XYZ file of C-alpha atoms in Angstrom:
582
model
C 0.000 0.000 0.000
C 1.698 3.153 -1.227
C 0.745 6.661 -0.015
C 1.766 9.707 -2.008
C 1.307 13.198 -0.551
C 1.191 16.560 -2.311
C 0.161 20.107 -1.378
C -1.903 22.563 -3.418
C -4.038 25.693 -3.309
C -7.109 24.909 -5.445
C -9.740 22.732 -3.809
C -12.186 23.016 -6.712
C -9.503 22.287 -9.313
C -8.485 19.043 -7.586
C -12.116 17.941 -7.246
C -12.668 18.568 -10.962
C -9.800 16.191 -11.687
C -10.902 13.537 -9.171
C -14.487 13.472 -10.464
C -13.478 13.951 -14.105
C -12.547 11.347 -16.737
C -8.819 11.462 -15.936
C -5.973 11.956 -18.363
C -6.963 8.971 -20.507
C -10.537 8.183 -19.427
C -9.193 5.950 -16.673
C -11.503 7.395 -13.973
C -14.612 5.228 -13.609
C -17.573 5.715 -11.228
C -15.990 8.456 -9.112
C -17.686 8.652 -5.699
C -17.028 9.357 -2.045
C -16.065 6.496 0.251
C -15.578 8.670 3.346
C -15.619 12.215 4.691
C -14.981 14.186 7.852
C -18.554 13.724 9.173
C -19.940 11.032 6.877
C -22.492 13.416 5.359
C -20.484 15.361 2.762
C -22.294 15.930 -0.574
C -21.199 13.400 -3.210
C -21.403 14.713 -6.811
C -20.669 11.198 -8.056
C -23.725 9.482 -6.572
C -26.106 12.329 -5.573
C -27.655 14.075 -8.611
C -28.411 17.152 -6.504
C -24.837 17.536 -5.212
C -22.383 19.660 -7.188
C -18.634 20.179 -7.158
C -19.220 23.798 -6.136
C -21.238 22.695 -3.117
C -18.604 20.173 -2.041
C -15.865 22.771 -2.538
C -17.730 25.301 -0.361
C -18.126 22.735 2.414
C -14.432 21.809 2.375
C -13.237 25.421 2.179
C -15.577 26.786 4.891
C -12.909 27.053 7.591
C -10.335 28.295 5.082
C -12.669 31.229 4.313
C -13.267 31.830 8.029
C -9.539 31.907 8.780
C -8.944 34.502 6.068
C -5.341 35.697 5.933
C -4.345 33.219 8.672
C -5.054 30.284 6.376
C -2.000 28.762 4.634
C -1.567 29.732 0.972
C -1.269 26.061 0.010
C -4.168 24.851 2.088
C -4.980 21.650 0.137
C -3.534 18.369 1.426
C -3.784 15.598 -1.182
C -2.880 11.983 -0.412
C -3.361 9.156 -2.902
C -3.226 5.597 -1.527
C -2.760 2.620 -3.841
C -2.740 -1.123 -3.180
C -0.381 -3.575 -4.859
C -1.614 -5.168 -8.126
C -1.542 -8.569 -6.430
C -3.715 -7.485 -3.492
C -7.418 -8.272 -3.207
C -9.914 -5.540 -4.104
C -10.903 -3.494 -1.048
C -14.515 -2.522 -0.472
C -15.710 1.069 -0.097
C -16.093 0.475 3.644
C -12.501 -0.742 3.886
C -11.228 2.255 1.931
C -13.178 4.486 4.324
C -11.328 2.841 7.219
C -8.004 3.392 5.441
C -8.794 7.082 4.936
C -9.864 7.575 8.559
C -6.718 5.906 9.870
C -4.450 8.003 7.624
C -5.996 11.384 8.471
C -5.778 10.440 12.160
C -2.174 9.244 11.931
C -0.954 12.315 10.036
C -2.699 14.858 12.303
C -5.277 15.997 9.750
C -8.177 14.754 11.870
C -6.982 13.059 15.078
C -9.336 10.441 16.439
C -11.843 11.937 18.884
C -10.911 15.554 18.003
C -14.073 17.529 17.071
C -11.958 20.320 15.599
C -10.122 18.136 13.083
C -9.714 19.330 9.495
C -12.383 18.666 6.898
C -11.583 15.914 4.412
C -13.091 13.613 1.804
C -11.911 10.365 0.210
C -12.736 9.864 -3.486
C -12.579 6.498 -5.247
C -12.515 6.397 -9.049
C -10.643 3.104 -9.594
C -10.513 -0.329 -7.994
C -7.012 -0.077 -6.561
C -6.725 3.393 -5.010
C -8.381 6.397 -3.389
C -7.569 10.097 -3.116
C -7.866 11.916 0.205
C -8.410 15.679 -0.060
C -8.227 17.758 3.138
C -8.208 21.491 3.805
C -5.592 22.396 6.403
C -7.542 24.654 8.747
C -8.997 23.157 11.934
C -12.351 23.930 13.514
C -10.611 26.280 15.958
C -9.135 28.035 12.884
C -5.598 26.901 13.695
C -3.336 24.941 11.378
C -2.946 21.217 12.050
C 0.370 19.841 13.250
C 1.650 18.132 10.087
C 5.256 17.321 10.954
C 6.551 14.220 9.135
C 3.137 13.500 7.618
C 4.627 11.296 4.884
C 6.547 9.110 7.342
C 3.478 8.777 9.533
C 1.338 7.815 6.528
C 3.943 5.232 5.498
C 4.028 3.737 8.985
C 0.222 3.492 9.137
C 0.121 1.801 5.721
C 2.639 -0.769 6.941
C 0.377 -1.512 9.926
C -2.702 -1.855 7.690
C -0.843 -4.237 5.362
C 0.079 -6.467 8.290
C -3.389 -6.460 9.828
C -5.287 -7.036 6.571
C -2.966 -9.558 4.948
C -1.956 -7.277 2.078
C 1.439 -7.318 0.425
C 3.887 -5.883 2.940
C 6.210 -3.338 1.427
C 9.628 -2.474 2.776
C 9.608 0.567 5.082
C 11.472 3.600 3.807
C 14.277 5.312 5.695
C 14.463 8.651 3.889
C 17.597 7.803 1.905
C 15.907 6.947 -1.383
C 16.209 9.131 -4.460
C 13.304 11.347 -5.462
C 10.959 9.607 -7.872
C 9.723 11.405 -11.005
C 6.442 13.269 -10.670
C 3.363 12.365 -12.689
C 3.949 15.447 -14.832
C 7.501 14.281 -15.588
C 6.279 10.805 -16.552
C 3.528 12.186 -18.805
C 6.024 14.534 -20.437
C 8.368 11.621 -21.193
C 5.506 9.714 -22.849
C 4.424 12.781 -24.780
C 7.910 13.544 -26.104
C 8.812 9.918 -26.844
C 11.546 9.612 -24.201
C 12.041 6.114 -22.770
C 12.053 7.486 -19.213
C 11.651 10.805 -17.345
C 14.553 13.244 -17.560
C 15.213 12.941 -13.835
C 16.071 9.222 -14.162
C 18.265 9.757 -17.237
C 20.172 12.555 -15.512
C 20.661 10.543 -12.318
C 22.283 7.701 -14.231
C 24.470 10.073 -16.274
C 25.688 11.894 -13.143
C 26.561 8.617 -11.427
C 28.483 7.380 -14.429
C 30.386 10.665 -14.601
C 31.282 10.365 -10.919
C 32.523 6.766 -11.185
C 36.245 6.803 -10.419
C 36.557 10.592 -10.787
C 39.600 11.946 -8.970
C 38.709 15.632 -8.735
C 35.716 17.924 -8.800
C 36.945 19.459 -12.052
C 37.174 16.027 -13.678
C 33.610 15.272 -12.570
C 32.246 18.421 -14.228
C 34.285 17.737 -17.362
C 32.808 14.240 -17.606
C 29.292 15.654 -17.228
C 29.837 17.942 -20.200
C 31.471 15.175 -22.232
C 28.376 13.052 -21.571
C 26.361 15.683 -23.436
C 24.617 17.231 -20.418
C 24.060 20.929 -19.916
C 25.850 21.934 -16.706
C 25.386 25.087 -14.639
C 27.689 25.582 -11.643
C 26.621 27.983 -8.895
C 29.515 30.050 -7.524
C 29.975 32.053 -4.337
C 31.346 35.628 -4.510
C 34.732 34.110 -3.694
C 34.551 31.992 -6.845
C 34.121 28.674 -5.019
C 31.463 26.345 -6.389
C 28.379 26.072 -4.174
C 26.397 23.566 -6.199
C 25.499 22.472 -9.683
C 22.485 21.910 -11.909
C 22.179 19.624 -14.930
C 19.713 19.483 -17.814
C 19.170 17.323 -20.867
C 19.645 19.046 -24.229
C 16.254 19.761 -25.727
C 14.358 19.317 -22.450
C 12.565 22.648 -22.010
C 9.615 23.995 -20.053
C 6.596 25.836 -21.428
C 8.626 29.061 -21.539
C 11.299 27.456 -23.702
C 13.890 27.413 -20.908
C 16.017 24.370 -19.988
C 14.605 22.171 -17.209
C 17.374 22.203 -14.610
C 17.773 19.656 -11.816
C 20.122 20.261 -8.876
C 22.168 17.212 -7.914
C 20.444 16.919 -4.532
C 17.068 16.514 -6.282
C 18.381 13.581 -8.309
C 19.583 11.619 -5.264
C 20.571 12.558 -1.693
C 24.217 11.624 -2.253
C 24.613 13.563 -5.520
C 24.681 17.048 -4.010
C 28.011 18.816 -4.426
C 28.861 18.711 -0.673
C 28.247 14.937 -0.605
C 30.302 14.438 -3.763
C 33.137 16.449 -2.218
C 33.062 14.214 0.857
C 33.340 11.149 -1.363
C 36.266 12.611 -3.280
C 37.980 13.728 -0.074
C 37.564 10.404 1.770
C 39.983 8.650 -0.561
C 41.147 10.570 -3.586
C 41.955 8.058 -6.300
C 45.230 8.288 -8.128
C 44.902 10.651 -11.084
C 47.209 8.374 -13.024
C 46.027 4.794 -13.177
C 48.148 2.699 -10.851
C 49.983 -0.350 -12.071
C 47.841 -2.512 -9.773
C 44.730 -1.432 -11.634
C 46.114 -2.602 -14.986
C 48.073 -5.609 -13.765
C 48.437 -8.703 -15.879
C 50.333 -9.945 -18.860
C 51.398 -7.187 -21.264
C 49.857 -9.021 -24.225
C 46.385 -8.657 -22.686
C 44.366 -5.557 -23.577
C 43.994 -2.683 -21.058
C 40.252 -3.446 -20.552
C 41.073 -7.097 -19.794
C 43.806 -6.211 -17.318
C 41.622 -3.583 -15.610
C 38.761 -6.055 -15.199
C 41.035 -8.791 -13.895
C 42.503 -6.504 -11.259
C 39.048 -5.169 -10.329
C 37.919 -8.762 -9.669
C 40.492 -9.152 -6.896
C 39.591 -5.780 -5.396
C 35.867 -6.618 -5.509
C 36.596 -9.909 -3.734
C 38.241 -7.930 -0.953
C 35.134 -5.715 -0.688
C 33.034 -8.870 -0.234
C 35.334 -10.025 2.569
C 34.881 -6.677 4.333
C 31.095 -6.871 3.941
C 31.116 -10.406 5.323
C 32.933 -9.051 8.370
C 29.810 -7.081 9.297
C 31.667 -3.922 10.329
C 29.995 -0.534 9.797
C 33.122 0.556 7.957
C 31.974 -1.686 5.089
C 29.393 1.005 4.255
C 32.161 2.787 2.367
C 32.687 -0.309 0.229
C 29.072 -0.153 -0.926
C 29.687 3.273 -2.437
C 32.729 1.923 -4.246
C 30.784 -1.097 -5.514
C 28.224 1.278 -6.993
C 30.946 3.197 -8.822
C 32.549 -0.025 -10.031
C 29.254 -1.232 -11.483
C 28.680 2.131 -13.173
C 32.138 1.878 -14.731
C 31.616 -1.704 -15.918
C 28.152 -0.948 -17.328
C 29.304 1.907 -19.528
C 32.382 0.106 -20.893
C 31.045 -3.415 -21.435
C 30.076 -4.943 -24.790
C 26.552 -4.542 -26.092
C 25.556 -8.134 -25.298
C 25.821 -7.558 -21.533
C 25.392 -3.782 -21.327
C 21.617 -3.760 -20.779
C 21.696 -6.125 -17.798
C 24.743 -4.437 -16.301
C 23.065 -1.032 -16.634
C 19.978 -2.444 -14.892
C 22.226 -3.812 -12.142
C 23.913 -0.418 -11.731
C 20.514 1.236 -11.333
C 19.398 -1.276 -8.728
C 22.587 -1.129 -6.679
C 22.270 2.659 -6.518
C 19.586 2.188 -3.837
C 21.784 -0.233 -1.915
C 24.656 2.256 -1.609
C 22.716 4.671 0.620
C 21.743 4.182 4.251
C 22.083 6.041 7.526
C 25.215 4.031 8.394
C 28.322 6.135 7.922
C 31.864 4.790 7.847
C 34.020 6.911 10.133
C 37.223 5.807 8.442
C 35.989 5.556 4.871
C 38.578 3.909 2.632
C 37.369 3.374 -0.897
C 40.657 4.199 -2.572
C 41.277 0.712 -3.993
C 37.795 0.087 -5.352
C 37.389 3.621 -6.730
C 40.794 3.316 -8.393
C 39.583 0.067 -9.947
C 36.541 1.897 -11.321
C 38.809 4.611 -12.655
C 41.068 2.046 -14.282
C 38.101 0.466 -16.064
C 36.939 3.864 -17.349
C 40.412 4.829 -18.545
C 40.975 1.444 -20.204
C 38.013 2.104 -22.502
C 35.388 -0.171 -23.961
C 35.835 -3.935 -23.788
C 35.097 -6.318 -26.615
C 32.612 -9.126 -26.174
C 35.118 -11.774 -27.189
C 38.623 -12.959 -26.380
C 40.310 -11.935 -23.155
C 38.025 -8.875 -22.823
C 34.929 -11.078 -22.790
C 36.476 -13.626 -20.449
C 37.560 -11.057 -17.870
C 34.114 -9.430 -18.037
C 32.656 -12.797 -16.988
C 35.352 -13.078 -14.297
C 34.482 -9.679 -12.816
C 30.711 -10.102 -13.038
C 30.945 -13.509 -11.328
C 32.698 -11.814 -8.411
C 30.236 -8.924 -8.305
C 27.341 -11.355 -7.893
C 28.856 -12.566 -4.621
C 29.659 -8.984 -3.565
C 26.041 -7.872 -3.960
C 24.784 -10.929 -2.067
C 27.214 -10.058 0.729
C 25.767 -6.524 0.630
C 22.251 -7.968 0.965
C 23.287 -9.853 4.103
C 25.026 -6.763 5.491
C 21.890 -4.650 5.004
C 19.536 -7.368 6.311
C 21.535 -7.584 9.532
C 20.818 -3.886 10.082
C 17.152 -3.944 9.129
C 17.677 -2.075 5.843
C 14.858 -3.793 3.987
C 14.852 -1.627 0.852
C 18.623 -1.744 0.454
C 18.716 -5.523 0.999
C 16.011 -5.989 -1.635
C 17.906 -3.746 -4.070
C 21.080 -5.785 -3.494
C 19.281 -9.031 -4.271
C 17.723 -7.546 -7.405
C 21.184 -6.376 -8.474
C 22.497 -9.911 -8.058
C 19.750 -11.250 -10.340
C 20.652 -8.788 -13.111
C 24.328 -9.649 -12.668
C 23.600 -13.372 -12.908
C 21.856 -12.798 -16.226
C 24.775 -10.698 -17.468
C 27.204 -13.378 -16.282
C 25.432 -16.121 -18.211
C 25.671 -13.974 -21.334
C 29.349 -13.154 -20.863
C 30.489 -16.598 -19.699
C 28.695 -18.778 -22.263
C 31.546 -18.906 -24.800
C 34.614 -19.125 -22.498
C 33.002 -21.683 -20.170
C 31.918 -23.840 -23.100
C 35.477 -23.832 -24.429
C 36.866 -24.634 -20.980
C 34.514 -27.578 -20.614
C 35.675 -28.827 -24.019
C 39.276 -28.540 -22.872
C 38.454 -30.476 -19.701
C 36.869 -33.312 -21.696
C 39.905 -33.370 -24.036
C 42.392 -33.931 -21.214
C 44.225 -37.277 -21.182
C 42.071 -39.747 -19.253
C 44.579 -40.252 -16.444
C 45.086 -36.502 -16.000
C 41.351 -35.805 -16.015
C 40.624 -38.518 -13.456
C 43.386 -37.218 -11.179
C 41.987 -33.686 -11.159
C 38.406 -34.891 -10.784
C 39.480 -36.880 -7.726
C 41.076 -33.720 -6.300
C 37.844 -31.813 -6.908
C 35.648 -34.525 -5.349
C 37.851 -34.610 -2.273
C 37.561 -30.827 -1.834
C 33.964 -30.469 -3.027
C 32.132 -33.747 -2.455
C 28.783 -32.199 -3.375
C 29.869 -31.507 -6.961
C 28.904 -34.238 -9.393
C 26.740 -34.514 -12.500
C 24.585 -31.815 -14.083
C 20.877 -32.329 -14.785
C 21.697 -32.990 -18.455
C 24.086 -35.827 -17.516
C 27.339 -33.921 -18.189
C 30.045 -33.555 -15.512
C 29.988 -30.274 -13.605
C 33.734 -30.238 -13.136
C 35.112 -30.221 -16.710
C 35.998 -26.514 -16.710
C 37.465 -26.699 -13.211
C 39.556 -29.743 -14.164
C 40.919 -27.918 -17.215
C 41.819 -24.933 -15.032
C 43.604 -27.109 -12.479
C 45.568 -28.788 -15.276
C 46.677 -25.430 -16.650
C 47.538 -24.194 -13.141
C 49.644 -27.311 -12.654
C 51.497 -26.549 -15.881
C 52.147 -23.078 -14.457
C 53.841 -24.645 -11.436
C 51.086 -24.823 -8.821
C 50.151 -27.818 -6.740
C 46.527 -28.464 -7.809
C 45.276 -29.679 -4.425
C 46.789 -26.835 -2.408
C 45.819 -24.259 -5.031
C 42.195 -25.413 -5.050
C 42.016 -25.342 -1.255
C 43.392 -21.824 -1.287
C 40.682 -20.666 -3.687
C 37.945 -22.354 -1.638
C 39.187 -20.760 1.583
C 39.176 -17.207 0.217
C 35.526 -16.722 1.305
C 32.192 -18.514 1.487
C 30.680 -20.316 -1.493
C 27.179 -20.947 -0.118
C 25.629 -18.097 -2.120
C 27.240 -19.129 -5.404
C 24.793 -20.291 -8.071
C 27.542 -22.498 -9.546
C 30.493 -23.196 -7.242
C 32.578 -24.554 -10.125
C 32.290 -21.323 -12.105
C 33.268 -19.202 -9.110
C 36.344 -21.336 -8.445
C 37.340 -21.392 -12.123
C 37.532 -17.592 -12.181
C 39.285 -17.355 -8.818
C 41.919 -19.850 -9.885
C 42.470 -18.266 -13.290
C 42.872 -14.846 -11.697
C 45.260 -16.036 -8.988
C 47.359 -18.087 -11.413
C 47.349 -15.355 -14.074
C 45.809 -17.800 -16.563
C 44.058 -16.339 -19.592
C 40.350 -15.767 -18.957
C 39.509 -16.878 -22.477
C 40.349 -20.544 -23.148
C 41.338 -19.881 -26.772
C 44.359 -18.063 -25.381
C 45.237 -20.833 -22.916
C 47.738 -23.568 -23.663
C 46.043 -26.959 -23.938
C 47.712 -29.255 -21.362
C 48.797 -32.572 -22.843
C 50.280 -34.200 -19.777
C 50.074 -33.999 -16.032
C 53.653 -32.835 -15.576
C 54.846 -29.314 -14.983
C 57.033 -27.419 -17.395
C 60.681 -27.481 -16.284
C 60.868 -23.700 -16.056
C 57.816 -23.366 -13.857
C 58.123 -21.978 -10.322
C 57.825 -24.182 -7.273
C 54.432 -25.401 -6.203
C 52.131 -23.767 -3.689
C 53.122 -25.994 -0.770
C 56.630 -24.581 -0.961
C 56.022 -21.107 -2.263
C 53.377 -20.310 0.322
C 55.997 -20.801 3.037
C 58.781 -18.962 1.279
C 58.548 -16.246 -1.335
C 55.380 -15.303 -3.269
C 55.184 -16.419 -6.868
C 53.942 -14.349 -9.747
C 50.535 -15.962 -9.309
C 50.320 -14.975 -5.649
C 52.150 -11.697 -5.394
C 51.373 -9.409 -2.442
C 48.075 -7.633 -2.793
C 46.396 -10.193 -5.051
C 44.741 -12.112 -2.203
C 41.955 -10.075 -0.544
C 42.387 -12.050 2.669
C 46.031 -11.046 3.161
C 46.138 -7.518 1.816
C 45.525 -5.107 4.710
C 43.008 -2.299 4.202
C 44.564 1.022 3.287
C 43.670 3.450 6.046
């Protein structure tokens, strides 16, 4: 049950709309279901009642108060049930209206001087409550936090009446487009209201930005109109953005300040984010690590996978300081979405929009450190667009596989704190990421499974025995094919690179939990290939022909883990061992 509250100054004008046909003839059988005294004239059912008569009755105390009445004296609250809910009767809607006007202070229960109000029903699934904000004693009602109080009462009604229970809000959500903005988008042929388009563009421009000046430059490069407000000293106070061609009735651009797009997009909040951990203005070598023959997008994604894994470890820890990681995860997803190939871009963009809600809560990290993850986002932006094939496509699958587990860790982190909306947004993000992963991983995983089946029989059986010993629950897929072909191929290639397969697999398993993984084998394949610096795309991997290691390979993990790190396990690559940068 969703309440929506607005203020106005024209009682008669609102009644004309409520009793009229609507914008598209969607208003049917408009009539009163409740009023302040139960005897208000109803122009919908009483042929002798008129809109003028109902207006005069509602505005009586407004006229009596004269200049003391508020200029915007009309309180308008629409209340809508979920499409899956049962149809409420007129009597039930009357009860809803009475409870809401009492809860918000419009007409407290048992108060004879409460404001005058009516509830109009012109559709099956919602009503409109119109109240005039002058009491019987000609004073104004106490209307502090009326929206929050209406929300809380709706949550109680849902529970008592067995309706769909929505997640309670906490005041950190972004402002939704108005009805006028939605109608304008339909009228002008835009796929969505300008507010939503601008919010996404501003977030993408902020992803990995190192300075305020760079942020504004990116906004302009994205094609937005930008207006910066300056103090007399020349310092920027705020900014407004507009879409080219989006104008009001006077032909002027429709400007939106950052704070009206989302609470964390105001200039002061952006400055705090940039000041918490300013990312390196030159991409660090860690952000583009990997073999020099791999493309910059592939190396940036591979490095970001390790950094994202570390963010998941911090979220699993349950500390409030992990709130800073959520902001970085949002930036990382924005960066990946705008640089990924077309095949996965739509789902990744949807994931970035969903995770935006999960990045905001009232929890604040006192020692915010997002330097690593924001630098990873910056590295992805600077590396440019990735192809949908080869190493670019494989590392996209590698990164997205990790981000699925990160967002599920975020869902658990929010759930533990009672952040219902943010936890739901995290889970929705994970679903979009899983779809994107299946698109990105189809080709490389198919090739890896082929390589696993082509291994010499003795080699394949050896690695399958290692896998069964470590993961006894892994066996045969529903279609009768082994689940472990790709993992066996990866272990064989890691062995060629000088790693002990058993120890290396145990290391990957121990990095963090696997319970939330949709396919444990896939998660381990990408962890192992990242740690061993194996190509993410099997076409670029060397097909192992025997179970022996190359003579020039480094020592295996049992030895190297106790002595010096190998190239596959250099300091900083394991999120469990790299200390947070404070």
